[in-house]
Amino acid sequence: MDGNGRWAKKRWLPRVAGHKQGVEALRRTVRACMERGVQVLTVFAFSTENWNRPAEEVSGLMELLAMALSREVPSLRQSGVRLYFPGDRASLSARVAQGVRAAEQETALNHKLLLNVCFNYGGRWDIVHAARTLAERGEPITEASLSKATALSAVGDPDLLIRTGGEKRISNFLLWQLAYTELHFTDCLWPDFDEAELDMAFAEFAGRERRFGLTSEQVEATEGAESVLGQSHA
Ligand code: IPE
Ligand code: MG
């Protein structure tokens, strides 16, 4: 969800005002995804590197998460959203950690949309944490066992990644999970993201041929990329 700071700067507003508007964009996007039948939405809210931002912005983001949780969780629960917060919780304040735990517990029985809010998350952290978990348990390290130990093991790898804000990079998001994900980059700043932007991303995705390492002919010979994925995972 990139571009909050630039959105604010263009309006001579403090960066935190951009982040606030970013929460609105997320609310819109969750609703639009539910209307379109999306079952899992994973967003990058705060990276392990974001701690290095000015202290005022970091505390503003923490405050915003706590506020958004207390304001949004009741309606998210009502509408069937399950919340999960992949990331390292050890360095979160007691208040934020408690809010995150409560949000997960209060929405644990929902299953319409799983909303993963990656917070204090990093792709490298995820891989190292998973490897460490396996080593501590004395388990062999395989692609399957490592996948299972990552923060998003409950769901399949993402089909589509949307990066807003014009940069064309991954910035330590889901490094392990993005192996075969389709990438969509848009100049739209996150606070401006809306249904039209989402539909453009979906339209581009629909036009892609997903080969998962196979040839185009092989993919055409099967019933479609989905069954190919199913086979390769079997
Ligand atoms: C992304 O927006 C949101 C967070 C990292 C929390 P930015 O804050 O990176 O916005 P820009 O890139 O400065 O515009
Ligand atoms: Mg940025």
PDB file of C-alpha atoms and ligand atoms in Angstrom:
ATOM      1  CA  MET A   1       0.000   0.000   0.000  1.00  0.00           C
ATOM      2  CA  ASP A   2       2.552   2.545  -1.205  1.00  0.00           C
ATOM      3  CA  GLY A   3       2.191   6.265  -1.850  1.00  0.00           C
ATOM      4  CA  ASN A   4       0.583   7.625   1.308  1.00  0.00           C
ATOM      5  CA  GLY A   5       3.408  10.065   2.004  1.00  0.00           C
ATOM      6  CA  ARG A   6       3.423  11.488  -1.525  1.00  0.00           C
ATOM      7  CA  TRP A   7      -0.367  11.784  -1.491  1.00  0.00           C
ATOM      8  CA  ALA A   8      -0.099  13.925   1.656  1.00  0.00           C
ATOM      9  CA  LYS A   9       2.863  15.972   0.406  1.00  0.00           C
ATOM     10  CA  LYS A  10       0.983  16.958  -2.753  1.00  0.00           C
ATOM     11  CA  ARG A  11      -1.645  18.477  -0.463  1.00  0.00           C
ATOM     12  CA  TRP A  12       0.785  20.132   1.964  1.00  0.00           C
ATOM     13  CA  LEU A  13      -0.437  17.760   4.667  1.00  0.00           C
ATOM     14  CA  PRO A  14       1.644  15.819   7.221  1.00  0.00           C
ATOM     15  CA  ARG A  15       2.556  12.275   6.139  1.00  0.00           C
ATOM     16  CA  VAL A  16       0.291  10.791   8.800  1.00  0.00           C
ATOM     17  CA  ALA A  17      -2.688  12.389   7.020  1.00  0.00           C
ATOM     18  CA  GLY A  18      -1.765  10.261   4.009  1.00  0.00           C
ATOM     19  CA  HIS A  19      -1.689   7.132   6.151  1.00  0.00           C
ATOM     20  CA  LYS A  20      -5.127   8.030   7.542  1.00  0.00           C
ATOM     21  CA  GLN A  21      -6.467   8.307   4.019  1.00  0.00           C
ATOM     22  CA  GLY A  22      -4.769   4.976   3.343  1.00  0.00           C
ATOM     23  CA  VAL A  23      -7.016   3.351   5.943  1.00  0.00           C
ATOM     24  CA  GLU A  24     -10.026   4.628   3.970  1.00  0.00           C
ATOM     25  CA  ALA A  25      -8.594   3.127   0.790  1.00  0.00           C
ATOM     26  CA  LEU A  26      -8.161  -0.190   2.574  1.00  0.00           C
ATOM     27  CA  ARG A  27     -11.764  -0.125   3.779  1.00  0.00           C
ATOM     28  CA  ARG A  28     -12.909   0.519   0.164  1.00  0.00           C
ATOM     29  CA  THR A  29     -10.686  -2.229  -1.174  1.00  0.00           C
ATOM     30  CA  VAL A  30     -11.885  -4.809   1.355  1.00  0.00           C
ATOM     31  CA  ARG A  31     -15.492  -4.086   0.369  1.00  0.00           C
ATOM     32  CA  ALA A  32     -14.694  -4.226  -3.356  1.00  0.00           C
ATOM     33  CA  CYS A  33     -12.819  -7.521  -2.939  1.00  0.00           C
ATOM     34  CA  MET A  34     -15.742  -9.073  -1.081  1.00  0.00           C
ATOM     35  CA  GLU A  35     -18.148  -7.952  -3.808  1.00  0.00           C
ATOM     36  CA  ARG A  36     -15.889  -9.627  -6.379  1.00  0.00           C
ATOM     37  CA  GLY A  37     -15.563 -12.918  -4.521  1.00  0.00           C
ATOM     38  CA  VAL A  38     -11.934 -12.569  -3.445  1.00  0.00           C
ATOM     39  CA  GLN A  39     -11.295 -14.938  -0.547  1.00  0.00           C
ATOM     40  CA  VAL A  40      -7.866 -13.812   0.644  1.00  0.00           C
ATOM     41  CA  LEU A  41      -6.499 -10.269   0.678  1.00  0.00           C
ATOM     42  CA  THR A  42      -3.006  -9.682   2.077  1.00  0.00           C
ATOM     43  CA  VAL A  43      -1.758  -6.131   2.592  1.00  0.00           C
ATOM     44  CA  PHE A  44       1.649  -4.782   3.582  1.00  0.00           C
ATOM     45  CA  ALA A  45       0.984  -2.243   6.322  1.00  0.00           C
ATOM     46  CA  PHE A  46       4.307  -1.910   8.163  1.00  0.00           C
ATOM     47  CA  SER A  47       7.651  -3.437   7.249  1.00  0.00           C
ATOM     48  CA  THR A  48      10.526  -4.474   9.478  1.00  0.00           C
ATOM     49  CA  GLU A  49      12.426  -1.552   7.858  1.00  0.00           C
ATOM     50  CA  ASN A  50       9.728   1.046   8.594  1.00  0.00           C
ATOM     51  CA  TRP A  51      11.003   1.357  12.198  1.00  0.00           C
ATOM     52  CA  ASN A  52      13.807   3.490  10.732  1.00  0.00           C
ATOM     53  CA  ARG A  53      11.377   6.241   9.684  1.00  0.00           C
ATOM     54  CA  PRO A  54      11.159   9.419  11.773  1.00  0.00           C
ATOM     55  CA  ALA A  55       9.932   8.595  15.297  1.00  0.00           C
ATOM     56  CA  GLU A  56       6.879  10.789  14.829  1.00  0.00           C
ATOM     57  CA  GLU A  57       5.754   8.834  11.769  1.00  0.00           C
ATOM     58  CA  VAL A  58       6.374   5.453  13.442  1.00  0.00           C
ATOM     59  CA  SER A  59       4.325   6.417  16.487  1.00  0.00           C
ATOM     60  CA  GLY A  60       1.650   7.888  14.190  1.00  0.00           C
ATOM     61  CA  LEU A  61       1.392   4.563  12.339  1.00  0.00           C
ATOM     62  CA  MET A  62       1.164   2.593  15.606  1.00  0.00           C
ATOM     63  CA  GLU A  63      -1.519   4.952  16.861  1.00  0.00           C
ATOM     64  CA  LEU A  64      -3.388   4.627  13.568  1.00  0.00           C
ATOM     65  CA  LEU A  65      -3.377   0.823  13.756  1.00  0.00           C
ATOM     66  CA  ALA A  66      -4.708   0.866  17.315  1.00  0.00           C
ATOM     67  CA  MET A  67      -7.416   3.368  16.347  1.00  0.00           C
ATOM     68  CA  ALA A  68      -8.379   1.586  13.138  1.00  0.00           C
ATOM     69  CA  LEU A  69      -8.707  -1.683  15.042  1.00  0.00           C
ATOM     70  CA  SER A  70     -11.034  -0.284  17.667  1.00  0.00           C
ATOM     71  CA  ARG A  71     -13.118   1.491  15.017  1.00  0.00           C
ATOM     72  CA  GLU A  72     -13.234  -1.118  12.247  1.00  0.00           C
ATOM     73  CA  VAL A  73     -13.240  -4.537  13.904  1.00  0.00           C
ATOM     74  CA  PRO A  74     -16.955  -4.577  14.871  1.00  0.00           C
ATOM     75  CA  SER A  75     -18.119  -3.949  11.293  1.00  0.00           C
ATOM     76  CA  LEU A  76     -15.495  -6.273   9.826  1.00  0.00           C
ATOM     77  CA  ARG A  77     -16.720  -8.985  12.167  1.00  0.00           C
ATOM     78  CA  GLN A  78     -20.314  -8.312  11.093  1.00  0.00           C
ATOM     79  CA  SER A  79     -19.481  -8.597   7.420  1.00  0.00           C
ATOM     80  CA  GLY A  80     -17.659 -11.925   7.675  1.00  0.00           C
ATOM     81  CA  VAL A  81     -14.027 -10.774   7.547  1.00  0.00           C
ATOM     82  CA  ARG A  82     -11.408 -12.761   9.416  1.00  0.00           C
ATOM     83  CA  LEU A  83      -8.358 -10.740  10.456  1.00  0.00           C
ATOM     84  CA  TYR A  84      -4.853 -12.092  10.762  1.00  0.00           C
ATOM     85  CA  PHE A  85      -1.608 -10.181  11.368  1.00  0.00           C
ATOM     86  CA  PRO A  86       1.452 -11.919   9.936  1.00  0.00           C
ATOM     87  CA  GLY A  87       4.655 -10.442  11.331  1.00  0.00           C
ATOM     88  CA  ASP A  88       6.941 -10.219  14.346  1.00  0.00           C
ATOM     89  CA  ARG A  89       4.867  -9.203  17.342  1.00  0.00           C
ATOM     90  CA  ALA A  90       7.700  -9.208  19.865  1.00  0.00           C
ATOM     91  CA  SER A  91       8.553  -5.545  19.318  1.00  0.00           C
ATOM     92  CA  LEU A  92       4.996  -4.186  19.227  1.00  0.00           C
ATOM     93  CA  SER A  93       3.771  -2.172  22.197  1.00  0.00           C
ATOM     94  CA  ALA A  94       1.510  -3.977  24.662  1.00  0.00           C
ATOM     95  CA  ARG A  95      -1.454  -1.907  23.479  1.00  0.00           C
ATOM     96  CA  VAL A  96      -0.966  -2.675  19.789  1.00  0.00           C
ATOM     97  CA  ALA A  97      -0.191  -6.354  20.446  1.00  0.00           C
ATOM     98  CA  GLN A  98      -3.323  -6.654  22.559  1.00  0.00           C
ATOM     99  CA  GLY A  99      -5.450  -4.968  19.852  1.00  0.00           C
ATOM    100  CA  VAL A 100      -4.077  -7.326  17.221  1.00  0.00           C
ATOM    101  CA  ARG A 101      -4.751 -10.403  19.369  1.00  0.00           C
ATOM    102  CA  ALA A 102      -8.279  -9.258  20.179  1.00  0.00           C
ATOM    103  CA  ALA A 103      -9.064  -8.528  16.508  1.00  0.00           C
ATOM    104  CA  GLU A 104      -7.926 -12.033  15.555  1.00  0.00           C
ATOM    105  CA  GLN A 105      -9.921 -13.667  18.328  1.00  0.00           C
ATOM    106  CA  GLU A 106     -13.084 -11.671  17.662  1.00  0.00           C
ATOM    107  CA  THR A 107     -13.113 -12.550  13.957  1.00  0.00           C
ATOM    108  CA  ALA A 108     -11.755 -16.101  14.219  1.00  0.00           C
ATOM    109  CA  LEU A 109     -15.020 -17.754  13.149  1.00  0.00           C
ATOM    110  CA  ASN A 110     -15.464 -15.693   9.996  1.00  0.00           C
ATOM    111  CA  HIS A 111     -14.675 -17.141   6.600  1.00  0.00           C
ATOM    112  CA  LYS A 112     -15.996 -14.859   3.857  1.00  0.00           C
ATOM    113  CA  LEU A 113     -12.725 -12.964   3.394  1.00  0.00           C
ATOM    114  CA  LEU A 114      -9.398 -13.536   5.129  1.00  0.00           C
ATOM    115  CA  LEU A 115      -7.682 -10.168   5.531  1.00  0.00           C
ATOM    116  CA  ASN A 116      -3.987 -10.599   6.307  1.00  0.00           C
ATOM    117  CA  VAL A 117      -2.519  -7.324   7.543  1.00  0.00           C
ATOM    118  CA  CYS A 118       1.263  -7.778   7.418  1.00  0.00           C
ATOM    119  CA  PHE A 119       2.556  -5.679  10.278  1.00  0.00           C
ATOM    120  CA  ASN A 120       6.192  -5.583  11.357  1.00  0.00           C
ATOM    121  CA  TYR A 121       6.577  -8.069   8.530  1.00  0.00           C
ATOM    122  CA  GLY A 122       9.508  -8.692   6.193  1.00  0.00           C
ATOM    123  CA  GLY A 123       9.954 -11.427   3.608  1.00  0.00           C
ATOM    124  CA  ARG A 124      13.440 -12.159   4.904  1.00  0.00           C
ATOM    125  CA  TRP A 125      12.205 -12.230   8.490  1.00  0.00           C
ATOM    126  CA  ASP A 126       9.520 -14.728   7.439  1.00  0.00           C
ATOM    127  CA  ILE A 127      12.005 -17.109   5.793  1.00  0.00           C
ATOM    128  CA  VAL A 128      14.541 -16.904   8.630  1.00  0.00           C
ATOM    129  CA  HIS A 129      11.822 -17.332  11.255  1.00  0.00           C
ATOM    130  CA  ALA A 130      10.446 -20.388   9.421  1.00  0.00           C
ATOM    131  CA  ALA A 131      13.915 -21.959   9.055  1.00  0.00           C
ATOM    132  CA  ARG A 132      14.653 -21.308  12.720  1.00  0.00           C
ATOM    133  CA  THR A 133      11.357 -22.899  13.752  1.00  0.00           C
ATOM    134  CA  LEU A 134      12.181 -26.061  11.787  1.00  0.00           C
ATOM    135  CA  ALA A 135      15.733 -26.163  13.159  1.00  0.00           C
ATOM    136  CA  GLU A 136      14.466 -25.832  16.735  1.00  0.00           C
ATOM    137  CA  ARG A 137      12.064 -28.711  16.152  1.00  0.00           C
ATOM    138  CA  GLY A 138      14.814 -30.726  14.484  1.00  0.00           C
ATOM    139  CA  GLU A 139      12.667 -31.074  11.354  1.00  0.00           C
ATOM    140  CA  PRO A 140      14.165 -31.536   7.889  1.00  0.00           C
ATOM    141  CA  ILE A 141      14.127 -28.409   5.743  1.00  0.00           C
ATOM    142  CA  THR A 142      12.194 -29.007   2.522  1.00  0.00           C
ATOM    143  CA  GLU A 143      10.148 -26.644   0.348  1.00  0.00           C
ATOM    144  CA  ALA A 144       6.977 -28.106   1.817  1.00  0.00           C
ATOM    145  CA  SER A 145       8.069 -27.960   5.466  1.00  0.00           C
ATOM    146  CA  LEU A 146       9.453 -24.441   5.105  1.00  0.00           C
ATOM    147  CA  SER A 147       6.250 -23.262   3.408  1.00  0.00           C
ATOM    148  CA  LYS A 148       4.284 -24.675   6.299  1.00  0.00           C
ATOM    149  CA  ALA A 149       6.379 -22.760   8.827  1.00  0.00           C
ATOM    150  CA  THR A 150       5.954 -19.353   7.148  1.00  0.00           C
ATOM    151  CA  ALA A 151       3.584 -16.707   8.443  1.00  0.00           C
ATOM    152  CA  LEU A 152       0.998 -17.303   5.700  1.00  0.00           C
ATOM    153  CA  SER A 153       1.006 -21.084   5.721  1.00  0.00           C
ATOM    154  CA  ALA A 154      -2.774 -21.259   6.145  1.00  0.00           C
ATOM    155  CA  VAL A 155      -3.404 -19.999   2.608  1.00  0.00           C
ATOM    156  CA  GLY A 156      -2.031 -20.734  -0.854  1.00  0.00           C
ATOM    157  CA  ASP A 157       0.490 -18.474  -2.565  1.00  0.00           C
ATOM    158  CA  PRO A 158      -0.972 -15.229  -3.909  1.00  0.00           C
ATOM    159  CA  ASP A 159      -2.302 -15.181  -7.478  1.00  0.00           C
ATOM    160  CA  LEU A 160      -1.822 -11.448  -7.944  1.00  0.00           C
ATOM    161  CA  LEU A 161       0.351  -8.766  -6.353  1.00  0.00           C
ATOM    162  CA  ILE A 162      -0.681  -5.140  -6.793  1.00  0.00           C
ATOM    163  CA  ARG A 163       1.888  -2.491  -5.941  1.00  0.00           C
ATOM    164  CA  THR A 164       0.636   1.077  -5.898  1.00  0.00           C
ATOM    165  CA  GLY A 165       2.752   4.245  -5.877  1.00  0.00           C
ATOM    166  CA  GLY A 166       4.734   3.691  -9.082  1.00  0.00           C
ATOM    167  CA  GLU A 167       7.797   1.831  -7.752  1.00  0.00           C
ATOM    168  CA  LYS A 168       8.625  -1.437  -9.459  1.00  0.00           C
ATOM    169  CA  ARG A 169      10.072  -3.524  -6.695  1.00  0.00           C
ATOM    170  CA  ILE A 170       9.057  -6.036  -4.023  1.00  0.00           C
ATOM    171  CA  SER A 171      10.614  -4.199  -1.041  1.00  0.00           C
ATOM    172  CA  ASN A 172      10.936  -7.300   1.149  1.00  0.00           C
ATOM    173  CA  PHE A 173       7.257  -8.266   0.969  1.00  0.00           C
ATOM    174  CA  LEU A 174       6.314 -11.946   0.470  1.00  0.00           C
ATOM    175  CA  LEU A 175       9.633 -13.139  -0.980  1.00  0.00           C
ATOM    176  CA  TRP A 176       8.974 -16.854  -0.583  1.00  0.00           C
ATOM    177  CA  GLN A 177       5.303 -16.781  -1.531  1.00  0.00           C
ATOM    178  CA  LEU A 178       5.574 -14.626  -4.680  1.00  0.00           C
ATOM    179  CA  ALA A 179       7.500 -17.226  -6.709  1.00  0.00           C
ATOM    180  CA  TYR A 180       4.725 -17.599  -9.327  1.00  0.00           C
ATOM    181  CA  THR A 181       2.552 -14.607  -8.502  1.00  0.00           C
ATOM    182  CA  GLU A 182       1.493 -12.259 -11.309  1.00  0.00           C
ATOM    183  CA  LEU A 183       2.776  -8.730 -10.647  1.00  0.00           C
ATOM    184  CA  HIS A 184       0.782  -5.560 -11.345  1.00  0.00           C
ATOM    185  CA  PHE A 185       2.296  -2.110 -10.889  1.00  0.00           C
ATOM    186  CA  THR A 186       0.277   1.094 -10.926  1.00  0.00           C
ATOM    187  CA  ASP A 187       1.238   4.757 -10.503  1.00  0.00           C
ATOM    188  CA  CYS A 188      -1.944   5.291  -8.485  1.00  0.00           C
ATOM    189  CA  LEU A 189      -1.036   6.428  -4.951  1.00  0.00           C
ATOM    190  CA  TRP A 190      -2.570   4.114  -2.353  1.00  0.00           C
ATOM    191  CA  PRO A 191      -5.007   6.685  -0.856  1.00  0.00           C
ATOM    192  CA  ASP A 192      -6.500   7.091  -4.376  1.00  0.00           C
ATOM    193  CA  PHE A 193      -6.882   3.341  -4.959  1.00  0.00           C
ATOM    194  CA  ASP A 194     -10.477   2.434  -5.821  1.00  0.00           C
ATOM    195  CA  GLU A 195     -12.737  -0.083  -7.567  1.00  0.00           C
ATOM    196  CA  ALA A 196     -11.696   1.094 -11.029  1.00  0.00           C
ATOM    197  CA  GLU A 197      -8.006   0.500 -10.183  1.00  0.00           C
ATOM    198  CA  LEU A 198      -8.829  -2.922  -8.750  1.00  0.00           C
ATOM    199  CA  ASP A 199     -10.778  -3.887 -11.870  1.00  0.00           C
ATOM    200  CA  MET A 200      -7.890  -2.760 -14.091  1.00  0.00           C
ATOM    201  CA  ALA A 201      -5.533  -5.012 -12.130  1.00  0.00           C
ATOM    202  CA  PHE A 202      -7.966  -7.936 -12.393  1.00  0.00           C
ATOM    203  CA  ALA A 203      -8.416  -7.354 -16.141  1.00  0.00           C
ATOM    204  CA  GLU A 204      -4.655  -7.424 -16.673  1.00  0.00           C
ATOM    205  CA  PHE A 205      -4.409 -10.572 -14.544  1.00  0.00           C
ATOM    206  CA  ALA A 206      -7.157 -12.252 -16.591  1.00  0.00           C
ATOM    207  CA  GLY A 207      -5.095 -11.736 -19.753  1.00  0.00           C
ATOM    208  CA  ARG A 208      -1.965 -13.412 -18.416  1.00  0.00           C
ATOM    209  CA  GLU A 209      -1.017 -16.994 -19.195  1.00  0.00           C
ATOM    210  CA  ARG A 210       0.213 -18.703 -16.049  1.00  0.00           C
ATOM    211  CA  ARG A 211       2.646 -21.443 -16.989  1.00  0.00           C
ATOM    212  CA  PHE A 212       4.263 -22.389 -13.658  1.00  0.00           C
ATOM    213  CA  GLY A 213       7.464 -23.371 -15.433  1.00  0.00           C
ATOM    214  CA  LEU A 214       5.726 -25.338 -18.206  1.00  0.00           C
ATOM    215  CA  THR A 215       5.504 -24.503 -21.912  1.00  0.00           C
ATOM    216  CA  SER A 216       2.527 -22.763 -23.427  1.00  0.00           C
ATOM    217  CA  GLU A 217       1.637 -25.979 -25.316  1.00  0.00           C
ATOM    218  CA  GLN A 218       1.637 -28.006 -22.111  1.00  0.00           C
ATOM    219  CA  VAL A 219      -0.608 -25.482 -20.419  1.00  0.00           C
ATOM    220  CA  GLU A 220      -3.044 -25.533 -23.364  1.00  0.00           C
ATOM    221  CA  ALA A 221      -3.104 -29.334 -23.318  1.00  0.00           C
ATOM    222  CA  THR A 222      -4.342 -29.347 -19.738  1.00  0.00           C
ATOM    223  CA  GLU A 223      -7.658 -27.959 -18.632  1.00  0.00           C
ATOM    224  CA  GLY A 224      -6.024 -24.654 -17.698  1.00  0.00           C
ATOM    225  CA  ALA A 225      -3.424 -23.199 -15.445  1.00  0.00           C
ATOM    226  CA  GLU A 226      -5.406 -24.007 -12.310  1.00  0.00           C
ATOM    227  CA  SER A 227      -5.251 -27.737 -12.839  1.00  0.00           C
ATOM    228  CA  VAL A 228      -1.542 -27.418 -13.629  1.00  0.00           C
ATOM    229  CA  LEU A 229      -1.039 -25.666 -10.305  1.00  0.00           C
ATOM    230  CA  GLY A 230      -3.084 -28.351  -8.584  1.00  0.00           C
ATOM    231  CA  GLN A 231      -0.904 -31.083 -10.087  1.00  0.00           C
ATOM    232  CA  SER A 232       2.352 -29.390  -9.256  1.00  0.00           C
ATOM    233  CA  HIS A 233       1.244 -29.023  -5.649  1.00  0.00           C
ATOM    234  CA  ALA A 234      -0.066 -32.569  -5.363  1.00  0.00           C
TER     235      ALA A 234
HETATM  236  C1  IPE B   1       3.246   3.374   2.406  1.00  0.00           C
HETATM  237  O1  IPE B   1       3.227   4.711   2.041  1.00  0.00           O
HETATM  238  C2  IPE B   1       2.685   3.138   3.771  1.00  0.00           C
HETATM  239  C3  IPE B   1       3.636   2.655   4.801  1.00  0.00           C
HETATM  240  C4  IPE B   1       4.876   2.310   4.616  1.00  0.00           C
HETATM  241  C5  IPE B   1       3.087   2.539   6.129  1.00  0.00           C
HETATM  242  P1  IPE B   1       4.566   5.540   2.136  1.00  0.00           P
HETATM  243  O2  IPE B   1       4.619   6.179   3.481  1.00  0.00           O
HETATM  244  O3  IPE B   1       5.721   4.691   1.785  1.00  0.00           O
HETATM  245  O4  IPE B   1       4.321   6.645   1.035  1.00  0.00           O
HETATM  246  P2  IPE B   1       5.431   7.328   0.102  1.00  0.00           P
HETATM  247  O5  IPE B   1       6.161   6.227  -0.605  1.00  0.00           O
HETATM  248  O6  IPE B   1       6.320   8.149   0.974  1.00  0.00           O
HETATM  249  O7  IPE B   1       4.602   8.161  -0.832  1.00  0.00           O
HETATM  250 MG    MG B   2       6.832   4.374   0.080  1.00  0.00          MG
END
